[in-house]
Coordinates of C-alpha atoms in Angstrom, one line a residue:
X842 CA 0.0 0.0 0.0
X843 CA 1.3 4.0 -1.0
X844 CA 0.8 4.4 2.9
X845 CA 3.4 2.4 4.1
X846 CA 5.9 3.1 0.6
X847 CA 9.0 4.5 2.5
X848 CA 9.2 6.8 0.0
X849 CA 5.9 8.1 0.9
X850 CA 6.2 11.5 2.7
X851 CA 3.5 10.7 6.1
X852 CA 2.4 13.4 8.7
X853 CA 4.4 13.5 11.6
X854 CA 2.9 10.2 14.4
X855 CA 3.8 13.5 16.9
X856 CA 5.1 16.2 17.4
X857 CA 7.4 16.9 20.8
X858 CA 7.8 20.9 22.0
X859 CA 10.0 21.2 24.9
X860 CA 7.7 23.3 27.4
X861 CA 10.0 23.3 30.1
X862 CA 11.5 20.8 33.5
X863 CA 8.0 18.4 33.3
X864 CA 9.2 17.3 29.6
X865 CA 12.8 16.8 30.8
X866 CA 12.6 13.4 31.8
X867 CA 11.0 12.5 28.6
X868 CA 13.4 14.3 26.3
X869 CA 16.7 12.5 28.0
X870 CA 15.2 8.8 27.7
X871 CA 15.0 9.1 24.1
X872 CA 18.4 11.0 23.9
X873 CA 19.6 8.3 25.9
X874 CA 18.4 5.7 23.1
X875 CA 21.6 6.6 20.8
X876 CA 24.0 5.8 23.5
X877 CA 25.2 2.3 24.0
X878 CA 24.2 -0.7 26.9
X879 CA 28.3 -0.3 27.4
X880 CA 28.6 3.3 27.8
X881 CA 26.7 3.1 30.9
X882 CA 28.5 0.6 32.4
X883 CA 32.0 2.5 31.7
X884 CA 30.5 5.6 33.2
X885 CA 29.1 3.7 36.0
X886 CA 32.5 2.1 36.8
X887 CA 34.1 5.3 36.3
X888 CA 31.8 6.8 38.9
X889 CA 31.8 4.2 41.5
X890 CA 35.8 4.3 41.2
X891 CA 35.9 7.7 41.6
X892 CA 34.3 8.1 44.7
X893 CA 36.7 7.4 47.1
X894 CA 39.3 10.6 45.5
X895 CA 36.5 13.3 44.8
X896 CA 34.5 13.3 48.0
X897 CA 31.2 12.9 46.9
X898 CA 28.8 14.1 48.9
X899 CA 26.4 11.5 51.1
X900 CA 22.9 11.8 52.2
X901 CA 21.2 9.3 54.6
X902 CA 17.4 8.7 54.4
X903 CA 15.7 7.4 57.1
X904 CA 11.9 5.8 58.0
X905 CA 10.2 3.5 60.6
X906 CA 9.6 0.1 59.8
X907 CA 7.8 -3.0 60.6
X908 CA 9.4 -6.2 60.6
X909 CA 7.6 -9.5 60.2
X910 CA 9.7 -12.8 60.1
X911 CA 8.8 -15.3 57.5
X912 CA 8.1 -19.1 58.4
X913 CA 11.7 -19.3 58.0
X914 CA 12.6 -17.5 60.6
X915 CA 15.4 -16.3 58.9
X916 CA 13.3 -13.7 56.6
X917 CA 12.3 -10.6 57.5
X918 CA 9.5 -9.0 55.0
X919 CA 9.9 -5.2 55.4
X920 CA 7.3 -2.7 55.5
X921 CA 9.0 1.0 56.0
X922 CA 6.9 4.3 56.1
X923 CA 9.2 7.6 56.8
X924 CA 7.5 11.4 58.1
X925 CA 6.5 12.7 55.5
X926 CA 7.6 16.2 57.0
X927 CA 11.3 14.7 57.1
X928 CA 13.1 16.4 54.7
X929 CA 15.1 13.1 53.6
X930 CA 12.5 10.5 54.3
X931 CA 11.3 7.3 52.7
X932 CA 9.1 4.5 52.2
X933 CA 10.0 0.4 51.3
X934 CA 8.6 -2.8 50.8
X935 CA 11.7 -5.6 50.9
X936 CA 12.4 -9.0 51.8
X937 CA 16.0 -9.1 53.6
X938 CA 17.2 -13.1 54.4
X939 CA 19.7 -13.0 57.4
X940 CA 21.7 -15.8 55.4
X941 CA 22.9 -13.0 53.1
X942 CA 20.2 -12.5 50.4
X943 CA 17.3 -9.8 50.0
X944 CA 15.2 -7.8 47.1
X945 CA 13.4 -4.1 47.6
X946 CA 10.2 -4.7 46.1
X947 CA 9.8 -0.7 45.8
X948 CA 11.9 2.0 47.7
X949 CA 10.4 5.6 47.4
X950 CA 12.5 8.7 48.1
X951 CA 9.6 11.1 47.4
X952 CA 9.7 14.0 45.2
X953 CA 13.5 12.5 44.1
X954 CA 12.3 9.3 42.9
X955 CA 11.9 5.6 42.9
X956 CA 13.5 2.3 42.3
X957 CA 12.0 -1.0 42.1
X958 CA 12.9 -4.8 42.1
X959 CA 16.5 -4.6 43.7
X960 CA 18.5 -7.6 44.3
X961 CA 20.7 -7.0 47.6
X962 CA 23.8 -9.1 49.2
X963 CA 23.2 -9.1 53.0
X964 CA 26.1 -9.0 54.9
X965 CA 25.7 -11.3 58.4
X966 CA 24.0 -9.9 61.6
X967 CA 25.5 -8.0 64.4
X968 CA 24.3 -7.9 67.2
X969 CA 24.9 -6.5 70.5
X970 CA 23.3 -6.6 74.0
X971 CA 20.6 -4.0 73.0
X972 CA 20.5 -4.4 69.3
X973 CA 20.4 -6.1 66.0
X974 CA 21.8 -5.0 62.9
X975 CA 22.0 -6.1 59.0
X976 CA 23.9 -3.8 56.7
X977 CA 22.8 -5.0 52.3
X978 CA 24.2 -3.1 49.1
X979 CA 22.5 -3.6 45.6
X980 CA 24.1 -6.0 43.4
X981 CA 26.4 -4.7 40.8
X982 CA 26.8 -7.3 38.5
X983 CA 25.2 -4.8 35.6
X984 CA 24.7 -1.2 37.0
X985 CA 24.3 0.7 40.0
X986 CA 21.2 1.5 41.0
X987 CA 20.1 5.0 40.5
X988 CA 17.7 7.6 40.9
X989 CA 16.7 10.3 38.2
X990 CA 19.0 12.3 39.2
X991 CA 22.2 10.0 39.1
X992 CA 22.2 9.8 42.9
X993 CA 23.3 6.0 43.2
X994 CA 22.1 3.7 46.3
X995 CA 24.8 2.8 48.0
X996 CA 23.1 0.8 50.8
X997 CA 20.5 0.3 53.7
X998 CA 21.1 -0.7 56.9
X999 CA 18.5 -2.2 59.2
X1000 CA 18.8 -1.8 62.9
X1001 CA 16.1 -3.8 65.6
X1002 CA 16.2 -3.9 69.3
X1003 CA 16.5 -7.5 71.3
X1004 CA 19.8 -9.4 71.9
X1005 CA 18.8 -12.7 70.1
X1006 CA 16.7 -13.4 66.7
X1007 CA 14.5 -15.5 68.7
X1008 CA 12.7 -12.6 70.9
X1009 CA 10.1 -12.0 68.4
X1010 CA 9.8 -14.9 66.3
X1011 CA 6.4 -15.6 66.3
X1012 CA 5.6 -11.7 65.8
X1013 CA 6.4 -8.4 64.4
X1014 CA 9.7 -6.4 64.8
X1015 CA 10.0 -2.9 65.2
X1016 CA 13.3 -1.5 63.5
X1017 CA 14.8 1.3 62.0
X1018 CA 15.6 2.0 58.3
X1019 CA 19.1 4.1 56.8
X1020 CA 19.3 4.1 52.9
X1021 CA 22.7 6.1 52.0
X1022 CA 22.7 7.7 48.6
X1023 CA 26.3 9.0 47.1
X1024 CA 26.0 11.9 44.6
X1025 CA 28.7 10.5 42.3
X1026 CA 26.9 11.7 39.2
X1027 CA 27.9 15.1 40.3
X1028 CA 31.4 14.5 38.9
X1029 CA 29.6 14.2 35.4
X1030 CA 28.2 17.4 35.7
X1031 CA 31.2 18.9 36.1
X1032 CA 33.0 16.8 33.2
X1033 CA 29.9 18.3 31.0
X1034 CA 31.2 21.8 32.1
X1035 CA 34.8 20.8 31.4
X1036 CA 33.4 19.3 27.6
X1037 CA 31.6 22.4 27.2
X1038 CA 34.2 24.8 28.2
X1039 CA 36.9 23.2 25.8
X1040 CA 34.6 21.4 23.1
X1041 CA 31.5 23.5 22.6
X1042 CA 31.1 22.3 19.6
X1043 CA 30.5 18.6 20.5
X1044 CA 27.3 19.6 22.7
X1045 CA 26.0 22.5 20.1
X1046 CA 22.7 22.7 18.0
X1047 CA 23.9 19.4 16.0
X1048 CA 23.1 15.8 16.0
X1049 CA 24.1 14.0 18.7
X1050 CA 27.7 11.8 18.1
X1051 CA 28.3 9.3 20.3
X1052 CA 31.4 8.3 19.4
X1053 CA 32.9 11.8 19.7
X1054 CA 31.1 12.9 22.4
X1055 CA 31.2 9.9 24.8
X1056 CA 35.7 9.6 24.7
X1057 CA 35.4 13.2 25.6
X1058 CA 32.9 13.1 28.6
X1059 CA 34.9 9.5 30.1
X1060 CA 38.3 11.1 29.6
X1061 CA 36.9 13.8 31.5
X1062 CA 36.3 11.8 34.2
X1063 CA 39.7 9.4 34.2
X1064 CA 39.3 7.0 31.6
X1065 CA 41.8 5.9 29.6
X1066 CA 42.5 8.2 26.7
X1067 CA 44.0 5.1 24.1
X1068 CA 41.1 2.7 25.1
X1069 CA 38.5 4.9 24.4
X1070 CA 39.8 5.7 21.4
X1071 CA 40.1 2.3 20.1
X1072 CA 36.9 1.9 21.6
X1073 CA 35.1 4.7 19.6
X1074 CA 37.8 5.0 16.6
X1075 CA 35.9 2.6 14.5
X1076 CA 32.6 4.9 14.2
X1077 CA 34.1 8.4 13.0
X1078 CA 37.9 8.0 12.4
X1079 CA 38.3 7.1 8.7
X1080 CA 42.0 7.8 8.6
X1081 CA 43.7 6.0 5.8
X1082 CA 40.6 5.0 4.5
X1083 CA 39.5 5.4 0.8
X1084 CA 36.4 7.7 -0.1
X1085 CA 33.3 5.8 -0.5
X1086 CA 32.6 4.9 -3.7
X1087 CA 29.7 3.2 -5.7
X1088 CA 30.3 0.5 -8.8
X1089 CA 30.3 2.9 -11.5
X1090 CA 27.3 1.3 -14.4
X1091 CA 28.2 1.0 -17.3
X1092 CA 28.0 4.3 -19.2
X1093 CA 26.9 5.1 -23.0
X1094 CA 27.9 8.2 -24.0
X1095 CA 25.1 8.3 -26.9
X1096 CA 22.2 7.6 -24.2
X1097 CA 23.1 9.8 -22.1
X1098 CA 23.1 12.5 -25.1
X1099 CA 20.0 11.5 -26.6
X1100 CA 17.4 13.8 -25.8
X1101 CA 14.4 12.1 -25.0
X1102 CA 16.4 10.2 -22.4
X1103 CA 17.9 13.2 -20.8
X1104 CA 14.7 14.0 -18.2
X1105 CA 15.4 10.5 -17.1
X1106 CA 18.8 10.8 -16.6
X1107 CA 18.1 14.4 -14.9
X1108 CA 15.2 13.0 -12.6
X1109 CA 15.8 9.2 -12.1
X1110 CA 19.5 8.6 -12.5
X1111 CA 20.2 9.0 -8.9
X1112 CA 18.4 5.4 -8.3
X1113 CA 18.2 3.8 -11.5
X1114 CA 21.6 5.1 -13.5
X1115 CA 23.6 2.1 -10.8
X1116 CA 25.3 -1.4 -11.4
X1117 CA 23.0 -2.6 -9.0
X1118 CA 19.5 -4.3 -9.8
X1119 CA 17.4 -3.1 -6.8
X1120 CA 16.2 0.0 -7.8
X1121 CA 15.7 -1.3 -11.3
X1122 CA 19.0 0.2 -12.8
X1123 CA 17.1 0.6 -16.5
X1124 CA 19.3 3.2 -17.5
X1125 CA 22.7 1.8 -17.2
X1126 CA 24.1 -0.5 -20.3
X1127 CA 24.5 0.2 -24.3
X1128 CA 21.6 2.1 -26.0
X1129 CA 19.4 -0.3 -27.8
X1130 CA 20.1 -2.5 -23.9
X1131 CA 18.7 0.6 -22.1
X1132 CA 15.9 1.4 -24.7
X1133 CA 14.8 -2.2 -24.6
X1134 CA 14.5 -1.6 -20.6
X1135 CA 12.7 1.2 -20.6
X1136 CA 10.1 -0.7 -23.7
X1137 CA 10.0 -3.1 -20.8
X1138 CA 9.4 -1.0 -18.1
X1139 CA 7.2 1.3 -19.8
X1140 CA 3.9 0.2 -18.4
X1141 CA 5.0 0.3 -14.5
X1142 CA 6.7 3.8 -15.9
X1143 CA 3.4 4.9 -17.1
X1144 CA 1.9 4.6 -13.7
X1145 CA 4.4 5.9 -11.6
X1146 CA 4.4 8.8 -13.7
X1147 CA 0.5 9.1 -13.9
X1148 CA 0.6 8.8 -10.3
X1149 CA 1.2 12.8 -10.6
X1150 CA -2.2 13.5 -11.9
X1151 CA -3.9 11.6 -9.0
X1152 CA -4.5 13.7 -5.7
X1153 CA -2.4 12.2 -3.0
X1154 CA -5.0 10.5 -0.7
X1155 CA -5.9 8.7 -3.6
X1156 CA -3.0 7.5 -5.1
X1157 CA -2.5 3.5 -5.2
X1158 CA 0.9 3.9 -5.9
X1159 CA 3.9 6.2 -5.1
X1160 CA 4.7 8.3 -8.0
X1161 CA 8.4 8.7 -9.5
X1162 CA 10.2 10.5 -9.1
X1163 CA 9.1 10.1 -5.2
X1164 CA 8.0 13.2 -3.6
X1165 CA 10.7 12.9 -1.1
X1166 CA 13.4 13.2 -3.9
X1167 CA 11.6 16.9 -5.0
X1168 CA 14.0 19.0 -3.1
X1169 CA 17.6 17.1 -4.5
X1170 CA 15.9 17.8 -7.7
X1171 CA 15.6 21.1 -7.4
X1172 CA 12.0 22.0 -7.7
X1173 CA 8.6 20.9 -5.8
X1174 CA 5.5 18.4 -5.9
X1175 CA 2.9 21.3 -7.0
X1176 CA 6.0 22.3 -9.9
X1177 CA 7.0 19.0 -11.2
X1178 CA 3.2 18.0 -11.2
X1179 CA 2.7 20.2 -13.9
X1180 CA 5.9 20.4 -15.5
X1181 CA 7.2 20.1 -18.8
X1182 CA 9.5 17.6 -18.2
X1183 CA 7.4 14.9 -16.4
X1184 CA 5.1 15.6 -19.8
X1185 CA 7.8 14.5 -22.1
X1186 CA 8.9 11.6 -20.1
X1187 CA 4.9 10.6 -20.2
X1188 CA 4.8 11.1 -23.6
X1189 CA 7.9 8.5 -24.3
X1190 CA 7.2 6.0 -22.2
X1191 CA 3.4 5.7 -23.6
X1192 CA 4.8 5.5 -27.0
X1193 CA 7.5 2.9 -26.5
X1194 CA 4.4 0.8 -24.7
X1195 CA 2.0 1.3 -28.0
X1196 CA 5.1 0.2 -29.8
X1197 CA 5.2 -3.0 -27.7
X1198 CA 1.8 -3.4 -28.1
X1199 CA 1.3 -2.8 -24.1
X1200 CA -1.0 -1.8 -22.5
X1201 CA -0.9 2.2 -22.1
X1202 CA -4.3 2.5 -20.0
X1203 CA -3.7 4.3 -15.9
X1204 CA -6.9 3.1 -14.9
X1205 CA -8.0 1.7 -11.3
X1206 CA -7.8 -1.5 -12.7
X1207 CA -4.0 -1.1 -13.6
X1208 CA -3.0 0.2 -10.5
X1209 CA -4.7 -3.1 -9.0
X1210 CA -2.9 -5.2 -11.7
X1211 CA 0.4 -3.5 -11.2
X1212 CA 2.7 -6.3 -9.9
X1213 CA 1.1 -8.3 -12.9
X1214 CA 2.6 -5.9 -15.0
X1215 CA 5.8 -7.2 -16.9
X1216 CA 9.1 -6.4 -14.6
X1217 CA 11.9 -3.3 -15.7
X1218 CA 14.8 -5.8 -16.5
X1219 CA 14.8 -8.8 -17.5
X1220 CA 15.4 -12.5 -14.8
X1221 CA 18.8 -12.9 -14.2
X1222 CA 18.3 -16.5 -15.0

């Protein structure tokens, strides 16, 4: 169908305007879609790393919780509600084994986010006289785990009252909840000054490059200068490399002078004057090779071109030249619809079908019949 031709020009599915901090969140996820699963995981190392050296500031969020051991006895399913007043305060839902395993179902920091589905290592119990303690991290075998704002979850640490496990088994537990975020991120912030201040031009109104931006941001922050350039010198360094180059078709100089050919090789060369088959490379060969392709062609021709005539929401297939080529060309849909050039190609391509005895008709009923219509070259075989 014309609607779903590629080459079909389609109204935008929608159309984003950035109307200020609410859209932000949406605008960096799909910026974030043309970075790689590995860049992450370099700038998370980098960051966790980096810690230690740039004294990264720590907050600690606290909130009452309630404590009820599993059949186990070894399993406490959390339930943690902070004050909402509190200025760092939080709310969980976790399972935490004493034998050294645990999961936050969901762990809400308020206004600064939430994260979900959290696999924790539990280190062993402490315990004292007057109180019981488990300290658990997130699991880093992938990424750290983060809020929006890049603040990273360092750990929780859960704190009870009673000497021995046993002094509540058979009912709830009150205890005492400490999550400790690290604001490592902050050192990208600062690297994104640093990129800005001495390569503007990487972060300016252009498309994003990843592979030019991202060695620049990581050596920023430590990394390696030769291994992120092997890393990234694949994408953009072409050094040593030869220019791109097509298979040049085989070129008559007499077609390409003969004058009823020349609107085609103005307006369809660019997809059809190649040594490959796909777009149906009717111009290239000797003349009488490319006058017998275009007598082939010369019905599906006759439709495409006719397709110009038809108004767009009606059109059952995509003229040619496509609409989207218009601009390269040089002119526009409403010019080239009436133009004297599509005319003559119109006029040539009708003739050379009543020479074949082919049908010349742009009815309904050929646009229905068109992939019964005889091909532009002929089988390989």
């Amino acid at each position: 169908p014309p609607h779903l031709d590629p080459l079909t020009p389609r109204p935008p599915r929608e159309i984003l305007r950035f109307s200020g901090a609410m859209d932000t969140p949406r605008i960096i996820s799909g910026w974030a879609n043309f970075l790689a699963v590995d860049d992450f995981r370099t700038l998370d190392s980098l960051l966790v790393r980096s810690e230690a050296d740039a004294g990264v500031q720590r907050s600690v969020y606290r909130a009452q919780c309630t404590a009820r051991r599993a059949s186990s006895n070894s399993r406490f399913n959390l339930q943690c509600t902070g004050d909402p007043g509190a200025e760092r305060s939080m709310s969980l839902v976790a399972q935490v084994e004493e034998n050294g395993s645990g999961r936050i179902d969901w762990l809400s920091f308020g206004p600064a986010g939430t994260v979900r589905d959290v696999n924790l290592d539990v280190g062993p119990a402490q315990r004292s006289n007057t109180e019981s303690m488990l300290r658990a991290a997130p699991k880093t075998a992938a990424l750290s785990t983060r809020l929006p704002d890049g603040r990273r979850l360092a750990g929780v640490t859960i704190r009870w009252s009673g000497k021995d496990r046993q002094d509540s088994a058979s009912g709830t537990i009150d205890a005492q909840l400490e999550a400790i975020l690290v604001n490592d991120f902050a050192l990208v912030h600062r690297a994104i000054d640093r990129v800005l201040e001495h390569q503007p031009a990487l972060l300016d109104n252009v498309p994003l490059m990843r592979a030019k931006l991202m060695p620049a941001l990581l050596a920023e922050l430590g990394a390696p200068g030769e291994s992120m350039s092997r890393t990234f010198r694949c994408c953009v360094d072409d050094t040593g490399m030869p220019a791109p180059t097509l298979d040049a078709p085989e070129i008559d100089a007499v077609v390409v002078a003969e004058e009823r050919l020349r609107p085609f090789f103005r307006y369809c060369a660019t997809c059809h004057f190649t040594a490959e088959r796909f777009p149906p490379n009717f111009l290239s060969g000797k003349a009488d090779q490319v006058t017998e392709n275009l007598r082939r062609c010369a019905p599906r021709m006759l439709v495409r071109l006719t397709a110009w005539e038809i108004p767009p929401d009606h059109r059952a297939k995509t003229p040619m030249p496509p609409v989207t080529a218009m601009r390269a060309l040089g002119t526009s849909a409403d010019q080239w619809a009436v133009s004297k050039e599509l005319e003559a190609m119109r006029d040539y391509v009708e003739e050379l079908a009543r020479e074949a005895g082919q049908a010349t008709e742009t009815s309904a009923g050929a646009y229905q019949n068109y992939e019964a219509l005889p091909s532009c070259l002929p089988s390989d075989s």
